[in-house]
Coordinates of C-alpha atoms in Angstrom, one line a residue:
M1 CA 91.1 97.3 131.0
F2 CA 89.0 97.5 127.9
S3 CA 92.1 97.8 125.7
V4 CA 95.9 97.5 125.8
K5 CA 96.0 101.0 124.4
E6 CA 94.1 102.4 127.5
L7 CA 96.5 100.5 129.7
V8 CA 99.6 101.9 128.1
E9 CA 98.2 105.4 128.2
S10 CA 96.8 105.3 131.7
V11 CA 100.1 104.9 133.6
P12 CA 103.8 104.8 132.6
L13 CA 104.7 101.1 132.4
T14 CA 108.2 99.9 133.2
S15 CA 107.2 96.2 133.4
L16 CA 104.6 93.9 132.0
P17 CA 101.5 93.2 134.1
S18 CA 101.5 89.6 135.2
N19 CA 98.3 88.7 133.3
Y20 CA 100.1 89.4 130.0
I21 CA 103.2 87.3 130.7
F22 CA 103.5 84.4 128.3
G23 CA 106.9 83.3 129.8
N24 CA 110.1 84.2 128.2
T25 CA 109.6 84.0 124.5
E26 CA 113.2 85.0 123.8
S27 CA 114.2 81.4 123.3
N28 CA 111.6 81.2 120.5
R29 CA 112.9 84.4 119.0
H30 CA 116.3 82.7 118.6
C31 CA 114.6 80.2 116.4
L32 CA 114.1 82.9 113.8
L33 CA 115.4 82.1 110.3
M34 CA 116.4 85.7 109.8
E35 CA 117.9 85.0 106.3
P36 CA 115.8 82.1 105.0
E37 CA 117.5 79.8 102.6
E38 CA 114.6 80.3 100.3
T39 CA 113.0 83.7 99.6
V40 CA 109.4 84.3 100.4
P41 CA 107.4 83.7 97.2
I42 CA 106.3 86.8 95.3
I43 CA 103.3 86.7 93.0
D44 CA 102.9 89.3 90.3
F45 CA 99.2 89.8 90.2
S46 CA 99.4 91.7 86.8
L47 CA 100.8 88.5 85.3
L48 CA 98.2 86.3 86.9
T49 CA 95.5 88.3 85.2
S50 CA 97.5 88.7 82.0
H51 CA 96.0 87.9 78.6
D52 CA 99.3 86.3 77.7
P53 CA 98.6 82.6 78.3
H54 CA 102.3 81.8 78.8
Q55 CA 102.8 84.5 81.5
R56 CA 99.6 83.5 83.2
S57 CA 100.5 79.8 83.1
K58 CA 103.9 80.5 84.6
T59 CA 102.4 82.6 87.4
I60 CA 99.8 79.9 88.2
T61 CA 102.7 77.4 88.6
Q62 CA 104.4 79.9 90.9
L63 CA 101.2 80.4 92.9
G64 CA 100.7 76.7 93.3
N65 CA 104.3 76.2 94.5
A66 CA 103.8 79.1 97.0
C67 CA 100.7 77.4 98.4
L68 CA 102.3 74.0 98.5
N69 CA 105.7 74.9 100.0
W70 CA 104.9 78.0 102.1
G71 CA 101.2 78.6 102.5
F72 CA 102.2 82.2 102.2
F73 CA 103.2 84.7 99.6
M74 CA 103.5 88.4 98.7
V75 CA 101.4 90.0 96.0
I76 CA 102.8 92.9 93.9
N77 CA 101.3 94.9 91.1
H78 CA 97.8 94.2 92.4
G79 CA 96.2 97.4 91.2
V80 CA 95.0 98.6 94.6
A81 CA 96.0 102.2 94.9
E82 CA 98.6 103.1 97.4
T83 CA 96.5 106.1 98.4
L84 CA 93.6 103.8 99.3
R85 CA 95.9 101.5 101.4
D86 CA 97.3 104.6 103.2
E87 CA 93.8 105.9 103.9
M88 CA 92.7 102.5 105.3
V89 CA 95.6 102.5 107.7
R90 CA 94.9 106.1 108.8
E91 CA 91.2 105.5 109.3
T92 CA 92.0 102.4 111.3
E93 CA 94.4 104.4 113.5
S94 CA 91.8 107.0 114.0
F95 CA 89.3 104.4 115.1
F96 CA 91.7 103.1 117.8
D97 CA 92.3 106.7 118.8
L98 CA 88.6 107.3 119.6
R99 CA 87.7 107.7 123.3
G100 CA 87.0 104.5 125.1
E101 CA 83.3 105.4 125.5
E102 CA 82.9 105.8 121.8
K103 CA 84.5 102.3 121.1
K104 CA 82.7 100.5 123.9
Q105 CA 79.4 100.6 122.0
Y106 CA 81.1 98.0 119.7
A107 CA 82.3 95.8 122.6
G108 CA 80.1 92.9 121.2
K109 CA 79.9 89.7 123.1
K110 CA 78.6 87.5 120.2
L111 CA 80.7 86.1 117.3
F112 CA 78.4 87.4 114.6
D113 CA 77.8 90.8 116.0
P114 CA 78.3 93.1 112.9
I115 CA 81.1 95.1 114.6
R116 CA 83.2 94.0 117.5
C117 CA 86.2 95.6 119.2
G118 CA 88.1 94.5 122.2
T119 CA 91.4 93.1 123.4
S120 CA 93.3 89.8 123.4
F121 CA 91.6 87.0 121.4
N122 CA 88.9 85.6 123.6
A123 CA 89.3 87.5 126.9
N124 CA 86.7 85.3 128.6
V125 CA 88.8 82.1 128.2
D126 CA 92.3 83.4 127.6
E127 CA 94.5 82.3 130.5
T128 CA 97.1 84.9 129.5
L129 CA 96.1 88.1 127.7
L130 CA 97.5 89.0 124.4
W131 CA 99.2 92.4 123.8
R132 CA 96.7 93.3 121.2
D133 CA 93.5 95.3 120.6
Y134 CA 91.3 94.5 117.7
L135 CA 88.4 95.7 115.5
K136 CA 86.4 93.0 113.6
I137 CA 83.8 93.9 111.1
H138 CA 81.6 91.6 109.0
V139 CA 81.7 93.5 105.7
H140 CA 80.1 90.9 103.3
P141 CA 77.4 89.8 102.5
H142 CA 76.1 92.7 104.6
F143 CA 78.3 95.8 104.8
N144 CA 78.8 97.2 108.2
A145 CA 81.0 100.1 109.5
P146 CA 81.3 102.1 112.7
A147 CA 79.8 105.6 112.6
K148 CA 83.2 107.1 113.6
P149 CA 85.6 108.2 112.3
S150 CA 83.5 109.9 109.7
G151 CA 85.5 108.8 106.7
F152 CA 86.0 105.2 107.8
S153 CA 82.9 103.7 106.1
K154 CA 83.7 105.1 102.6
V155 CA 87.3 103.9 102.7
L156 CA 86.4 100.6 104.2
R157 CA 83.8 99.8 101.6
E158 CA 86.2 100.5 98.7
Y159 CA 89.1 98.7 100.3
C160 CA 87.1 95.5 101.0
E161 CA 85.7 95.5 97.5
K162 CA 89.2 95.6 96.1
T163 CA 90.5 92.8 98.3
R164 CA 87.4 90.7 97.6
E165 CA 88.2 91.1 93.8
M166 CA 91.8 90.1 94.5
A167 CA 90.8 87.1 96.5
S168 CA 88.6 85.9 93.6
E169 CA 91.3 86.2 91.1
L170 CA 93.8 84.4 93.4
L171 CA 91.4 81.6 93.9
R172 CA 90.9 81.1 90.2
G173 CA 94.7 80.7 89.8
I174 CA 94.8 78.4 92.8
S175 CA 92.1 76.2 91.3
E176 CA 94.0 75.9 88.1
S177 CA 97.2 75.1 90.0
L178 CA 95.4 72.1 91.5
G179 CA 94.4 70.9 88.0
L180 CA 90.8 72.0 88.4
E181 CA 88.7 74.2 86.3
E182 CA 89.5 77.9 86.8
R183 CA 86.2 78.7 88.6
Y184 CA 86.0 75.5 90.6
I185 CA 86.7 77.0 94.1
N186 CA 84.7 80.1 93.5
E187 CA 81.7 78.2 92.2
K188 CA 81.8 75.1 94.5
L189 CA 82.0 77.3 97.6
G190 CA 80.1 80.3 96.4
V191 CA 83.0 82.7 97.0
E192 CA 81.8 85.1 94.3
S193 CA 78.2 84.8 95.3
S194 CA 76.2 87.6 97.0
E195 CA 76.3 85.6 100.2
S196 CA 80.1 84.9 100.5
H197 CA 81.7 85.9 103.7
Q198 CA 84.4 88.5 104.2
L199 CA 85.7 89.6 107.6
F200 CA 87.7 92.7 108.2
V201 CA 90.2 92.4 111.1
A202 CA 92.4 95.3 112.3
N203 CA 94.9 94.7 115.0
M204 CA 96.8 97.3 117.1
Y205 CA 99.9 96.3 119.0
P206 CA 101.1 99.2 121.2
P207 CA 104.7 99.5 122.4
C208 CA 105.3 96.9 125.1
P209 CA 107.6 97.5 128.1
Q210 CA 108.9 93.9 128.0
P211 CA 108.2 92.6 124.5
E212 CA 110.2 89.4 125.2
L213 CA 107.6 88.3 127.7
A214 CA 104.5 89.2 125.7
M215 CA 102.8 88.0 122.6
G216 CA 100.6 89.9 120.1
L217 CA 99.1 86.8 118.6
P218 CA 100.3 83.3 119.5
P219 CA 101.1 80.7 116.8
H220 CA 97.8 80.0 114.9
S221 CA 96.3 79.4 111.5
D222 CA 93.4 81.4 110.0
H223 CA 89.9 80.3 109.2
G224 CA 88.7 80.7 105.6
L225 CA 90.3 80.2 102.3
L226 CA 92.7 83.1 102.1
T227 CA 93.7 86.0 104.3
I228 CA 94.9 89.2 102.6
L229 CA 97.0 91.4 105.0
M230 CA 98.8 94.7 105.0
Q231 CA 100.6 96.6 107.8
N232 CA 101.7 100.1 108.7
G233 CA 105.4 99.5 108.1
I234 CA 106.3 98.1 111.5
Q235 CA 107.6 94.5 111.5
G236 CA 106.1 91.8 113.7
L237 CA 104.6 89.1 111.5
Q238 CA 106.4 85.8 111.6
V239 CA 105.6 82.7 109.5
M240 CA 106.5 79.1 110.3
H241 CA 108.5 77.6 107.5
K242 CA 110.3 74.3 107.7
G243 CA 110.3 74.4 111.5
K244 CA 111.7 78.0 111.7
W245 CA 110.1 81.3 112.4
V246 CA 110.7 83.7 109.5
L247 CA 110.3 87.4 110.1
I248 CA 108.4 88.9 107.2
N249 CA 109.6 92.1 105.7
P250 CA 107.1 93.0 103.1
L251 CA 108.0 94.8 99.9
P252 CA 106.7 98.3 99.6
N253 CA 103.0 98.5 98.6
S254 CA 102.7 94.7 98.6
F255 CA 100.0 92.5 100.2
L256 CA 100.7 89.4 102.3
V257 CA 98.5 86.4 101.6
N258 CA 98.2 83.2 103.5
T259 CA 96.2 80.1 103.0
G260 CA 93.6 79.3 105.6
D261 CA 92.2 76.2 107.3
H262 CA 89.3 75.8 104.7
M263 CA 91.9 75.7 101.9
E264 CA 93.5 72.8 103.7
I265 CA 90.2 71.1 104.1
L266 CA 89.1 71.7 100.5
T267 CA 92.4 70.4 99.1
N268 CA 92.4 67.4 101.4
G269 CA 95.7 68.6 102.9
K270 CA 97.6 69.4 99.8
Y271 CA 97.7 73.2 100.4
K272 CA 98.0 73.5 104.2
S273 CA 97.1 76.5 106.2
V274 CA 100.2 78.2 107.6
L275 CA 101.1 78.8 111.2
H276 CA 102.0 82.4 111.9
R277 CA 102.3 84.7 114.9
A278 CA 102.6 88.4 115.8
V279 CA 105.4 89.5 118.2
V280 CA 105.5 93.0 119.7
N281 CA 108.2 95.6 120.3
N282 CA 108.9 98.4 122.8
K283 CA 109.4 101.3 120.3
A284 CA 106.4 101.7 117.9
T285 CA 102.7 100.8 117.5
R286 CA 102.2 98.2 114.8
I287 CA 98.9 98.0 113.0
S288 CA 97.9 95.1 110.7
I289 CA 94.8 95.0 108.6
G290 CA 93.5 91.6 107.3
T291 CA 90.5 90.5 105.3
A292 CA 89.5 86.9 105.7
H293 CA 87.7 85.4 102.6
G294 CA 85.4 82.4 102.9
P295 CA 82.2 80.9 101.6
P296 CA 78.7 81.7 102.7
L297 CA 78.3 80.9 106.4
D298 CA 76.1 77.8 106.0
T299 CA 78.2 76.3 103.2
L300 CA 79.5 72.8 104.1
V301 CA 83.2 72.7 103.4
S302 CA 84.7 69.3 102.8
P303 CA 87.5 67.8 100.7
A304 CA 87.0 68.2 96.9
K305 CA 86.3 64.7 95.6
E306 CA 88.7 65.4 92.7
L307 CA 91.5 65.8 95.2
V308 CA 90.9 62.7 97.3
A309 CA 93.1 59.9 96.1
D310 CA 91.6 56.5 96.2
D311 CA 94.4 55.0 98.2
A312 CA 94.5 57.9 100.8
G313 CA 90.9 58.7 101.3
Q314 CA 89.3 61.8 102.8
A315 CA 91.5 63.4 105.5
Y316 CA 89.0 65.8 107.0
L317 CA 85.4 65.8 108.1
G318 CA 83.1 68.3 106.4
I319 CA 81.9 71.3 108.5
T320 CA 79.9 74.4 107.8
Y321 CA 81.9 77.6 107.8
R322 CA 79.6 79.0 110.5
N323 CA 80.2 76.0 112.8
Y324 CA 84.0 76.2 112.3
L325 CA 84.0 79.9 113.3
E326 CA 82.0 79.1 116.4
L327 CA 84.4 76.3 117.3
Q328 CA 87.4 78.5 116.9
Q329 CA 85.9 81.4 118.9
S330 CA 85.0 79.1 121.8
K331 CA 88.6 78.3 122.6
S332 CA 91.9 80.2 123.2
L333 CA 93.9 80.6 120.0
S334 CA 96.3 77.7 119.8
G335 CA 98.1 76.4 116.7
K336 CA 95.8 74.3 114.5
S337 CA 93.7 72.9 117.4
C338 CA 90.4 73.5 115.6
L339 CA 91.5 71.9 112.3
D340 CA 93.0 69.0 114.2
R341 CA 89.5 68.1 115.5
L342 CA 88.3 67.5 112.0
R343 CA 91.1 65.2 110.9
F344 CA 90.3 61.5 110.3
S345 CA 92.5 59.1 112.1
M346 CA 94.5 57.4 109.5

């Protein structure tokens, strides 16, 4: 099948096809920290960008603590119109609702094809398929968009511009939280340059007949510096915190942000990328929309010398962003396996 959606719609399913069975994940679900001892950090974006130095300084400290202790936080008062968010979700749903023939023109085989849609993560090497369809679009430095739905391109362009601006502001705050100059990350890695990389990823998780046996996305960390995520109101995202899976219930109109592998490399392990996963349900389709923000593809990312302590040394090998993406895509999605290959043996 080209997609899980086609599979679900082709015949009534009462059980999960064998090639989607991960084994009983119910035991993992019992590890959920349903009521975490700590609340998920909330960053008020309006205070981060405030002209009041006290408010901004306080928010930068909160941002640094969120990166240090969670690698994940919610962003409120971000200035992205709720109507734009809703339109982006609707247009994404409309894309997944296109006929199979219309979507298959984007069934790209190559990592850097401008637009790719498909199923699982890397269906060529995945031993067990994921209960997930995806649409991936390279939206910066060169903007791309599918021709259909007709309104998709306009909404996508505006949405990605807004999230790119948000990422730049967050990275300024993160730089300061590390004791660096405000524009350090953006300038060192060219995040605000005309060649910076932004990837739009939309995931669809249709209702699953046996959700306890399937997985939408297995535990993994993201490439890039930051991922900015929103969803359609259906829960399913879980974040690893202190050895427990925490089910994330976003505040209305908030964005979810997590630190990526390249943030961990750049900070020499101080701000670690966070493990997260997507579980599925048997009642409703979940849609999540993420934008991954990174440097230009040929930028070498290595630990910032200002963050390498003399007594500890450099913890990670440097690697170009392009080569890291190629490494990740060549394997099945599995924890931090790509990042682990860059660690120096201490």
